[in-house]
One Martini backbone bead per residue (centre of mass of N, CA, C, O) as a GRO file, in nm:
protein
  442
    1MET     BB    1  -0.576  -0.280   2.288
    2SER     BB    2  -0.680  -0.084   2.062
    3SER     BB    3  -0.579   0.080   1.782
    4LEU     BB    4  -0.711   0.351   1.849
    5VAL     BB    5  -0.597   0.386   2.134
    6LYS     BB    6  -0.301   0.369   2.052
    7ARG     BB    7  -0.303   0.622   1.873
    8ILE     BB    8  -0.385   0.821   2.093
    9VAL     BB    9  -0.151   0.770   2.289
   10ARG     BB   10   0.072   0.837   2.088
   11GLY     BB   11  -0.018   1.128   2.026
   12VAL     BB   12   0.006   1.237   2.314
   13ALA     BB   13   0.306   1.170   2.354
   14GLN     BB   14   0.408   1.347   2.114
   15GLN     BB   15   0.272   1.621   2.229
   16THR     BB   16   0.445   1.599   2.501
   17LEU     BB   17   0.710   1.434   2.536
   18GLY     BB   18   0.817   1.512   2.241
   19ARG     BB   19   0.856   1.835   2.343
   20LEU     BB   20   1.070   1.785   2.519
   21PRO     BB   21   1.366   1.814   2.622
   22GLN     BB   22   1.666   1.681   2.547
   23SER     BB   23   1.908   1.478   2.647
   24SER     BB   24   2.257   1.475   2.638
   25SER     BB   25   2.300   1.162   2.700
   26ARG     BB   26   2.223   1.053   2.410
   27LEU     BB   27   2.523   1.136   2.284
   28MET     BB   28   2.626   0.929   2.503
   29GLY     BB   29   2.748   0.649   2.602
   30ARG     BB   30   2.542   0.419   2.579
   31LEU     BB   31   2.415   0.223   2.365
   32ALA     BB   32   2.109   0.131   2.253
   33LEU     BB   33   2.198  -0.164   2.195
   34HIS     BB   34   2.285  -0.167   2.531
   35GLY     BB   35   2.041   0.026   2.677
   36GLY     BB   36   2.050   0.301   2.594
   37GLN     BB   37   2.000   0.613   2.483
   38PRO     BB   38   1.870   0.742   2.216
   39VAL     BB   39   1.906   0.998   2.005
   40ARG     BB   40   1.622   0.888   1.879
   41ASP     BB   41   1.282   0.869   1.966
   42ILE     BB   42   1.046   0.757   1.737
   43ARG     BB   43   0.795   0.732   1.920
   44LEU     BB   44   0.804   1.055   1.996
   45ARG     BB   45   0.992   1.131   1.718
   46PRO     BB   46   0.889   1.138   1.433
   47TYR     BB   47   0.914   1.155   1.110
   48ALA     BB   48   0.867   1.284   0.830
   49SER     BB   49   0.601   1.311   0.574
   50SER     BB   50   0.435   1.316   0.266
   51ARG     BB   51   0.146   1.252   0.428
   52GLN     BB   52   0.118   1.516   0.533
   53GLY     BB   53  -0.210   1.625   0.484
   54ALA     BB   54  -0.379   1.395   0.339
   55LEU     BB   55  -0.670   1.434   0.436
   56GLN     BB   56  -0.714   1.710   0.308
   57SER     BB   57  -0.645   1.627   0.017
   58TRP     BB   58  -0.863   1.420  -0.013
   59TRP     BB   59  -1.120   1.603   0.029
   60LEU     BB   60  -1.034   1.846  -0.175
   61HIS     BB   61  -0.903   1.666  -0.434
   62VAL     BB   62  -0.925   1.345  -0.470
   63ALA     BB   63  -1.215   1.249  -0.407
   64PRO     BB   64  -1.368   1.408  -0.631
   65GLN     BB   65  -1.216   1.266  -0.867
   66PHE     BB   66  -1.285   0.975  -0.798
   67ARG     BB   67  -1.591   1.009  -0.807
   68LYS     BB   68  -1.607   1.102  -1.099
   69LEU     BB   69  -1.486   0.848  -1.222
   70PHE     BB   70  -1.673   0.631  -1.102
   71CYS     BB   71  -1.936   0.767  -1.241
   72SER     BB   72  -1.840   0.784  -1.553
   73GLY     BB   73  -1.686   0.515  -1.677
   74GLN     BB   74  -1.371   0.658  -1.721
   75GLU     BB   75  -1.095   0.490  -1.606
   76GLY     BB   76  -0.973   0.498  -1.894
   77ILE     BB   77  -1.075   0.516  -2.166
   78PRO     BB   78  -0.933   0.812  -2.308
   79GLN     BB   79  -0.722   0.941  -2.105
   80ARG     BB   80  -0.715   1.250  -2.021
   81LEU     BB   81  -0.542   1.256  -1.758
   82ALA     BB   82  -0.293   1.109  -1.861
   83ALA     BB   83  -0.236   1.319  -2.083
   84GLU     BB   84  -0.207   1.559  -1.894
   85PHE     BB   85   0.029   1.456  -1.731
   86ALA     BB   86   0.227   1.399  -1.964
   87SER     BB   87   0.242   1.694  -2.050
   88GLN     BB   88   0.342   1.811  -1.781
   89TRP     BB   89   0.596   1.632  -1.752
   90ALA     BB   90   0.739   1.709  -2.010
   91ALA     BB   91   0.757   2.010  -1.943
   92TYR     BB   92   0.916   1.976  -1.679
   93CYS     BB   93   1.161   1.826  -1.843
   94GLY     BB   94   1.187   1.957  -2.143
   95ALA     BB   95   0.994   1.798  -2.330
   96ARG     BB   96   0.784   1.727  -2.602
   97TYR     BB   97   0.723   1.426  -2.497
   98GLY     BB   98   0.461   1.221  -2.337
   99LEU     BB   99   0.401   0.912  -2.135
  100MET     BB  100   0.184   0.712  -1.967
  101LEU     BB  101   0.248   0.434  -1.737
  102PRO     BB  102   0.236   0.164  -1.519
  103HIS     BB  103   0.564   0.154  -1.543
  104GLY     BB  104   0.900   0.205  -1.548
  105THR     BB  105   0.982  -0.045  -1.720
  106ASP     BB  106   0.803   0.023  -1.957
  107ALA     BB  107   0.941   0.287  -2.032
  108LEU     BB  108   1.224   0.163  -2.088
  109ARG     BB  109   1.160  -0.065  -2.296
  110PHE     BB  110   1.022   0.126  -2.502
  111ALA     BB  111   1.244   0.332  -2.542
  112LEU     BB  112   1.451   0.135  -2.655
  113ALA     BB  113   1.290   0.004  -2.887
  114ALA     BB  114   1.219   0.275  -3.032
  115ALA     BB  115   1.504   0.397  -3.070
  116CYS     BB  116   1.590   0.113  -3.230
  117ASP     BB  117   1.363  -0.016  -3.393
  118HIS     BB  118   1.249  -0.276  -3.213
  119ASP     BB  119   1.041  -0.576  -3.184
  120GLY     BB  120   1.170  -0.838  -3.015
  121LEU     BB  121   1.208  -1.111  -3.220
  122GLU     BB  122   1.517  -1.048  -3.199
  123TYR     BB  123   1.823  -0.978  -3.190
  124GLY     BB  124   1.933  -0.625  -3.102
  125GLY     BB  125   2.184  -0.626  -2.938
  126GLU     BB  126   2.381  -0.403  -2.731
  127VAL     BB  127   2.370  -0.294  -2.386
  128ILE     BB  128   2.491  -0.054  -2.176
  129VAL     BB  129   2.546  -0.131  -1.821
  130PRO     BB  130   2.552  -0.083  -1.503
  131ASN     BB  131   2.659  -0.295  -1.229
  132PHE     BB  132   2.532  -0.055  -1.044
  133SER     BB  133   2.195  -0.145  -0.988
  134PHE     BB  134   1.896  -0.191  -1.072
  135ILE     BB  135   1.765  -0.456  -1.252
  136ALA     BB  136   1.593  -0.291  -1.463
  137SER     BB  137   1.837  -0.185  -1.633
  138ALA     BB  138   1.854  -0.480  -1.764
  139ASN     BB  139   1.561  -0.587  -1.820
  140MET     BB  140   1.479  -0.384  -2.045
  141ALA     BB  141   1.661  -0.532  -2.253
  142LEU     BB  142   1.594  -0.837  -2.227
  143ASP     BB  143   1.288  -0.813  -2.292
  144ARG     BB  144   1.381  -0.714  -2.607
  145ARG     BB  145   1.639  -0.885  -2.699
  146PHE     BB  146   1.879  -0.772  -2.559
  147GLY     BB  147   2.187  -0.727  -2.477
  148ILE     BB  148   2.446  -0.713  -2.219
  149ALA     BB  149   2.688  -0.473  -2.080
  150LEU     BB  150   2.875  -0.481  -1.791
  151VAL     BB  151   2.990  -0.195  -1.620
  152ASP     BB  152   3.158   0.043  -1.471
  153VAL     BB  153   3.211   0.283  -1.216
  154GLU     BB  154   3.252   0.554  -1.040
  155PRO     BB  155   3.409   0.605  -0.738
  156ASP     BB  156   3.257   0.885  -0.638
  157THR     BB  157   2.941   0.828  -0.768
  158LEU     BB  158   2.846   0.543  -0.906
  159LEU     BB  159   2.851   0.609  -1.202
  160LEU     BB  160   2.871   0.590  -1.514
  161ASP     BB  161   3.164   0.522  -1.703
  162PRO     BB  162   3.270   0.655  -1.994
  163GLU     BB  163   3.533   0.496  -2.036
  164LYS     BB  164   3.399   0.213  -2.008
  165VAL     BB  165   3.204   0.243  -2.234
  166GLU     BB  166   3.400   0.282  -2.472
  167ALA     BB  167   3.563   0.014  -2.418
  168ALA     BB  168   3.288  -0.176  -2.464
  169ILE     BB  169   3.259  -0.125  -2.752
  170VAL     BB  170   3.098  -0.295  -3.033
  171PRO     BB  171   3.109  -0.280  -3.346
  172GLY     BB  172   2.783  -0.379  -3.462
  173LYS     BB  173   2.655  -0.438  -3.156
  174THR     BB  174   2.636  -0.179  -3.028
  175VAL     BB  175   2.332   0.041  -2.958
  176ALA     BB  176   2.338   0.118  -2.639
  177VAL     BB  177   2.274   0.334  -2.343
  178ALA     BB  178   2.239   0.317  -1.989
  179ALA     BB  179   2.153   0.608  -1.810
  180VAL     BB  180   2.198   0.601  -1.470
  181HIS     BB  181   2.037   0.795  -1.215
  182LEU     BB  182   2.167   0.742  -0.933
  183PHE     BB  183   1.999   0.854  -0.645
  184GLY     BB  184   1.951   1.136  -0.844
  185GLN     BB  185   2.214   1.148  -1.020
  186PRO     BB  186   2.344   1.250  -1.293
  187CYS     BB  187   2.511   1.176  -1.541
  188ASN     BB  188   2.760   1.212  -1.784
  189MET     BB  189   2.607   1.344  -2.055
  190THR     BB  190   2.822   1.474  -2.225
  191SER     BB  191   2.996   1.218  -2.274
  192LEU     BB  192   2.775   1.014  -2.363
  193MET     BB  193   2.674   1.176  -2.614
  194ARG     BB  194   2.946   1.183  -2.757
  195ILE     BB  195   2.980   0.879  -2.784
  196ALA     BB  196   2.716   0.823  -2.935
  197GLU     BB  197   2.784   0.992  -3.184
  198LYS     BB  198   3.050   0.847  -3.264
  199TYR     BB  199   2.881   0.538  -3.261
  200SER     BB  200   2.574   0.539  -3.314
  201LEU     BB  201   2.402   0.575  -3.044
  202LYS     BB  202   2.178   0.514  -2.791
  203VAL     BB  203   2.022   0.703  -2.522
  204ILE     BB  204   1.899   0.591  -2.203
  205GLU     BB  205   1.717   0.713  -1.943
  206ASP     BB  206   1.741   0.617  -1.607
  207ALA     BB  207   1.495   0.813  -1.418
  208ALA     BB  208   1.360   0.669  -1.162
  209GLN     BB  209   1.550   0.864  -0.941
  210ALA     BB  210   1.530   1.174  -1.115
  211HIS     BB  211   1.331   1.383  -1.019
  212GLY     BB  212   1.429   1.706  -1.119
  213ALA     BB  213   1.691   1.671  -1.235
  214GLU     BB  214   2.021   1.824  -1.323
  215TRP     BB  215   2.220   1.904  -1.621
  216GLN     BB  216   2.323   2.200  -1.684
  217GLY     BB  217   2.002   2.297  -1.647
  218LYS     BB  218   1.895   2.014  -1.742
  219ARG     BB  219   1.656   1.784  -1.748
  220ALA     BB  220   1.556   1.500  -1.676
  221GLY     BB  221   1.429   1.360  -1.992
  222SER     BB  222   1.624   1.574  -2.196
  223LEU     BB  223   1.935   1.429  -2.240
  224SER     BB  224   1.823   1.234  -2.469
  225HIS     BB  225   1.643   1.020  -2.668
  226ALA     BB  226   1.532   0.873  -2.398
  227ALA     BB  227   1.292   0.815  -2.118
  228GLY     BB  228   1.251   0.679  -1.775
  229PHE     BB  229   0.997   0.663  -1.524
  230SER     BB  230   0.906   0.637  -1.175
  231PHE     BB  231   0.590   0.588  -0.949
  232GLN     BB  232   0.658   0.441  -0.721
  233SER     BB  233   0.606   0.448  -0.378
  234HIS     BB  234   0.929   0.543  -0.323
  235LYS     BB  235   0.909   0.793  -0.473
  236THR     BB  236   0.900   1.139  -0.493
  237LEU     BB  237   0.700   1.054  -0.724
  238ASN     BB  238   0.369   0.906  -0.669
  239CYS     BB  239   0.111   0.606  -0.724
  240GLY     BB  240   0.251   0.320  -0.640
  241GLU     BB  241   0.218   0.286  -0.963
  242GLY     BB  242   0.436   0.393  -1.234
  243GLY     BB  243   0.496   0.580  -1.550
  244ALA     BB  244   0.735   0.751  -1.782
  245PHE     BB  245   0.777   0.900  -2.104
  246THR     BB  246   1.050   1.070  -2.284
  247THR     BB  247   1.084   1.307  -2.569
  248ASP     BB  248   1.195   1.478  -2.885
  249ASP     BB  249   1.104   1.235  -3.068
  250GLU     BB  250   0.844   1.164  -3.269
  251SER     BB  251   0.901   0.873  -3.371
  252ILE     BB  252   0.942   0.749  -3.092
  253PHE     BB  253   0.670   0.825  -2.974
  254GLU     BB  254   0.489   0.672  -3.177
  255ARG     BB  255   0.598   0.392  -3.107
  256VAL     BB  256   0.525   0.393  -2.806
  257TYR     BB  257   0.228   0.437  -2.835
  258ALA     BB  258   0.169   0.174  -2.991
  259MET     BB  259   0.283  -0.025  -2.782
  260HIS     BB  260   0.075   0.066  -2.544
  261ASN     BB  261  -0.180   0.039  -2.784
  262VAL     BB  262  -0.190  -0.231  -2.955
  263GLY     BB  263  -0.078  -0.074  -3.233
  264ARG     BB  264  -0.194   0.201  -3.231
  265ALA     BB  265  -0.238   0.487  -3.358
  266ARG     BB  266  -0.278   0.811  -3.256
  267HIS     BB  267  -0.381   0.874  -3.554
  268GLY     BB  268  -0.656   0.752  -3.766
  269ALA     BB  269  -0.716   0.494  -3.619
  270GLY     BB  270  -0.887   0.230  -3.548
  271ARG     BB  271  -0.985   0.015  -3.306
  272TRP     BB  272  -0.914  -0.248  -3.518
  273GLU     BB  273  -0.633  -0.101  -3.584
  274HIS     BB  274  -0.302  -0.252  -3.637
  275LEU     BB  275   0.022  -0.121  -3.728
  276SER     BB  276   0.165  -0.264  -3.481
  277LEU     BB  277   0.337  -0.387  -3.240
  278GLY     BB  278   0.155  -0.453  -2.927
  279TRP     BB  279   0.028  -0.340  -2.605
  280ASN     BB  280  -0.126  -0.332  -2.284
  281CYS     BB  281  -0.003  -0.013  -2.125
  282ARG     BB  282  -0.234   0.120  -1.963
  283PRO     BB  283  -0.339   0.338  -1.748
  284THR     BB  284  -0.506   0.475  -1.497
  285GLU     BB  285  -0.683   0.751  -1.385
  286TYR     BB  286  -0.608   0.732  -1.085
  287GLN     BB  287  -0.308   0.780  -1.119
  288ALA     BB  288  -0.334   1.063  -1.245
  289VAL     BB  289  -0.463   1.207  -1.010
  290LEU     BB  290  -0.226   1.178  -0.814
  291LEU     BB  291  -0.006   1.314  -0.994
  292LEU     BB  292  -0.138   1.589  -1.038
  293HIS     BB  293  -0.137   1.662  -0.740
  294ARG     BB  294   0.171   1.600  -0.661
  295LEU     BB  295   0.307   1.793  -0.864
  296LYS     BB  296   0.223   2.058  -0.711
  297LEU     BB  297   0.418   1.969  -0.451
  298PHE     BB  298   0.710   1.899  -0.542
  299ASP     BB  299   0.891   2.160  -0.527
  300LYS     BB  300   0.847   2.216  -0.228
  301GLN     BB  301   0.969   1.949  -0.128
  302HIS     BB  302   1.242   1.973  -0.276
  303ALA     BB  303   1.346   2.221  -0.119
  304VAL     BB  304   1.365   2.079   0.153
  305ARG     BB  305   1.554   1.853   0.072
  306GLU     BB  306   1.786   2.030  -0.027
  307ARG     BB  307   1.855   2.168   0.238
  308ASN     BB  308   1.911   1.902   0.403
  309PHE     BB  309   2.112   1.767   0.218
  310LYS     BB  310   2.331   1.989   0.241
  311CYS     BB  311   2.360   1.980   0.544
  312LEU     BB  312   2.453   1.684   0.575
  313TYR     BB  313   2.693   1.697   0.387
  314GLU     BB  314   2.852   1.902   0.566
  315LEU     BB  315   2.843   1.755   0.846
  316LEU     BB  316   2.990   1.487   0.770
  317GLY     BB  317   3.193   1.486   0.561
  318LYS     BB  318   3.535   1.300   0.530
  319ASP     BB  319   3.638   1.177   0.840
  320GLY     BB  320   3.458   0.929   0.860
  321CYS     BB  321   3.264   0.636   0.814
  322LEU     BB  322   3.089   0.849   0.649
  323VAL     BB  323   3.067   0.913   0.289
  324PRO     BB  324   2.961   1.103   0.060
  325LEU     BB  325   2.882   1.128  -0.241
  326ALA     BB  326   2.967   1.274  -0.506
  327VAL     BB  327   2.903   1.599  -0.659
  328ARG     BB  328   2.879   1.732  -0.946
  329PRO     BB  329   2.893   2.053  -1.080
  330GLU     BB  330   2.681   1.985  -1.320
  331VAL     BB  331   2.483   1.942  -1.084
  332THR     BB  332   2.210   2.164  -1.046
  333ARG     BB  333   2.017   1.907  -0.962
  334HIS     BB  334   1.909   1.696  -0.730
  335GLY     BB  335   1.690   1.426  -0.677
  336MET     BB  336   1.697   1.296  -0.384
  337TYR     BB  337   1.630   0.989  -0.328
  338MET     BB  338   1.928   0.943  -0.209
  339PHE     BB  339   2.157   0.934   0.061
  340ALA     BB  340   2.469   0.846  -0.029
  341MET     BB  341   2.717   0.615   0.120
  342LYS     BB  342   3.030   0.536   0.255
  343TYR     BB  343   3.159   0.265   0.430
  344ARG     BB  344   3.426   0.280   0.686
  345SER     BB  345   3.549   0.047   0.899
  346GLU     BB  346   3.826   0.178   0.993
  347PHE     BB  347   3.644   0.414   1.151
  348CYS     BB  348   3.492   0.149   1.326
  349GLY     BB  349   3.681  -0.090   1.431
  350GLY     BB  350   3.590  -0.302   1.191
  351LEU     BB  351   3.299  -0.289   1.150
  352SER     BB  352   3.047  -0.412   1.010
  353ILE     BB  353   2.792  -0.305   0.819
  354ASP     BB  354   2.561  -0.455   0.969
  355GLU     BB  355   2.645  -0.370   1.259
  356PHE     BB  356   2.631  -0.070   1.214
  357LEU     BB  357   2.330  -0.052   1.135
  358LYS     BB  358   2.221  -0.167   1.398
  359ALA     BB  359   2.334   0.061   1.579
  360VAL     BB  360   2.211   0.318   1.432
  361GLN     BB  361   1.912   0.226   1.438
  362ALA     BB  362   1.892   0.220   1.752
  363GLU     BB  363   1.925   0.547   1.745
  364GLY     BB  364   1.697   0.634   1.514
  365ILE     BB  365   1.844   0.582   1.228
  366PRO     BB  366   1.765   0.563   0.865
  367ILE     BB  367   1.993   0.341   0.780
  368HIS     BB  368   2.079   0.169   0.473
  369ARG     BB  369   2.120  -0.072   0.246
  370ALA     BB  370   2.215  -0.125  -0.049
  371PHE     BB  371   2.326  -0.294  -0.288
  372ALA     BB  372   2.461  -0.619  -0.214
  373CYS     BB  373   2.494  -0.643  -0.532
  374THR     BB  374   2.546  -0.697  -0.836
  375ILE     BB  375   2.397  -0.774  -1.122
  376SER     BB  376   2.587  -1.022  -1.194
  377ASP     BB  377   2.519  -1.150  -0.887
  378GLN     BB  378   2.252  -1.220  -0.952
  379PRO     BB  379   2.083  -1.508  -0.976
  380ALA     BB  380   1.942  -1.452  -1.248
  381MET     BB  381   2.209  -1.384  -1.406
  382LYS     BB  382   2.359  -1.646  -1.359
  383GLN     BB  383   2.152  -1.829  -1.497
  384LEU     BB  384   2.154  -1.684  -1.774
  385ARG     BB  385   2.456  -1.722  -1.838
  386ASP     BB  386   2.434  -2.033  -1.855
  387LYS     BB  387   2.205  -2.042  -2.080
  388ARG     BB  388   2.271  -1.723  -2.217
  389PRO     BB  389   2.570  -1.593  -2.284
  390GLU     BB  390   2.501  -1.399  -2.533
  391PHE     BB  391   2.338  -1.180  -2.331
  392ILE     BB  392   2.604  -1.169  -2.132
  393ARG     BB  393   2.839  -0.915  -2.043
  394VAL     BB  394   3.138  -0.896  -1.830
  395GLU     BB  395   3.318  -0.674  -1.700
  396MET     BB  396   3.537  -0.517  -1.521
  397THR     BB  397   3.405  -0.437  -1.166
  398PRO     BB  398   3.549  -0.323  -0.890
  399VAL     BB  399   3.378  -0.079  -0.799
  400ALA     BB  400   3.102  -0.220  -0.783
  401GLU     BB  401   3.188  -0.442  -0.583
  402LYS     BB  402   3.267  -0.248  -0.355
  403ALA     BB  403   2.995  -0.097  -0.332
  404ALA     BB  404   2.825  -0.348  -0.234
  405GLY     BB  405   2.996  -0.339   0.059
  406GLU     BB  406   2.950   0.011   0.132
  407THR     BB  407   2.653   0.102   0.068
  408VAL     BB  408   2.449   0.367   0.188
  409TYR     BB  409   2.121   0.505   0.311
  410ILE     BB  410   1.885   0.778   0.284
  411GLU     BB  411   1.577   0.858   0.248
  412HIS     BB  412   1.383   1.124   0.130
  413GLU     BB  413   1.172   1.171   0.364
  414PHE     BB  414   1.371   1.267   0.582
  415PHE     BB  415   1.413   1.560   0.423
  416LEU     BB  416   1.127   1.686   0.542
  417GLY     BB  417   1.252   1.798   0.781
  418ALA     BB  418   1.482   1.906   1.009
  419GLU     BB  419   1.795   2.012   1.095
  420SER     BB  420   1.810   1.850   1.363
  421GLU     BB  421   1.806   1.569   1.217
  422MET     BB  422   2.084   1.595   1.087
  423LYS     BB  423   2.232   1.609   1.361
  424ASP     BB  424   2.143   1.328   1.460
  425VAL     BB  425   2.295   1.163   1.256
  426VAL     BB  426   2.580   1.252   1.337
  427ALA     BB  427   2.561   1.179   1.637
  428ALA     BB  428   2.515   0.873   1.595
  429VAL     BB  429   2.765   0.810   1.430
  430ARG     BB  430   2.971   0.914   1.643
  431LYS     BB  431   2.885   0.730   1.875
  432VAL     BB  432   2.949   0.461   1.732
  433GLU     BB  433   3.233   0.524   1.641
  434SER     BB  434   3.356   0.580   1.922
  435TYR     BB  435   3.304   0.310   2.055
  436PHE     BB  436   3.453   0.118   1.841
  437GLN     BB  437   3.718   0.265   1.837
  438GLY     BB  438   3.778   0.238   2.140
  439ARG     BB  439   3.759  -0.074   2.158
  440SER     BB  440   4.003  -0.131   1.955
  441THR     BB  441   4.220   0.015   2.172
  442ARG     BB  442   4.182  -0.175   2.440
   0.00000   0.00000   0.00000
């Protein structure tokens, strides 16, 4: 059967069988893992996607812009569209300056180097980084020849612990803090900025997962000395690959601009005049077209995610095998990149996390494992510690290590669906939980 025929058959099935009332037997009895009926048959009832309506958007908005670029011969420099997006994004974040870059890691490493006025040609001091995060949070410092000090996170939020940050500071050596807004929730920026002021440190927001998030009514990207965002394909705002830098500090912005444009000053310098060390990290205009279009849709999608996020948070509660991470009251808007939860095997008959995920995924529920190890336990970091121990310091991080063994998540696209799908999540978790809890008592 050809792929086109398969798609037609699948579409007909979803429009007919997928709309029939669902049997209550799916909520109990045999697990789908053992041949029973799944709570949600995703073949007939697929989940929502941010790409719904993409064909219409393509013909009405994106294709005309792509055609215009293709025919203009200005797919890169002078980057009018990239500058337009950067300006809009900075304004959205409440920052004075913004710059679009090819990747989120570019934004972070340039933000750090510019904030510390460091050219990367010698050791630049030490940056404090949470030990539970994506590896780019550490790589952005190592790339510019900063050392890193890996510290622990808060037990309830898994965000950087300000007390552990202050305890890890080495006067004369520590120069900056990487404030990672993990899973979309901002760090305790009030405490971190107070610590930074006390010890004359720079704070860099790793806001790669926190588009639109707010701490006490102020947006991520404007909460520190400088920030970096990612627009990689899995992010809530994306263009396949891409990044952005934001700051309120003009001198930091000018340094980042020169870094990304082979050392050219933003104003007054000639094409062959390079006033500082720099690289070519300019994005294409095609990336900017996608982001300008998708930014218009972002808040509407975010509102749907927020409604469903809060619904699932309340439905799950704190009494079962999955407990949502705490959200601090100062977080006036969650980025909702991932709905992160702690798995408690003792509430599921001692079932391992991987076996639990296998069972709940068979029920049609897209729950996945988060970082399976800390940054310090990544093979690359272990190798580097052996070769260059002066670049990596690891504090005691029992909370981060525990988190690596129990943290799971549901990605943001799931939350573009209906409230009934939030109820399906809870039904599937309770079905699996009940089966294995009962088996352990037999």
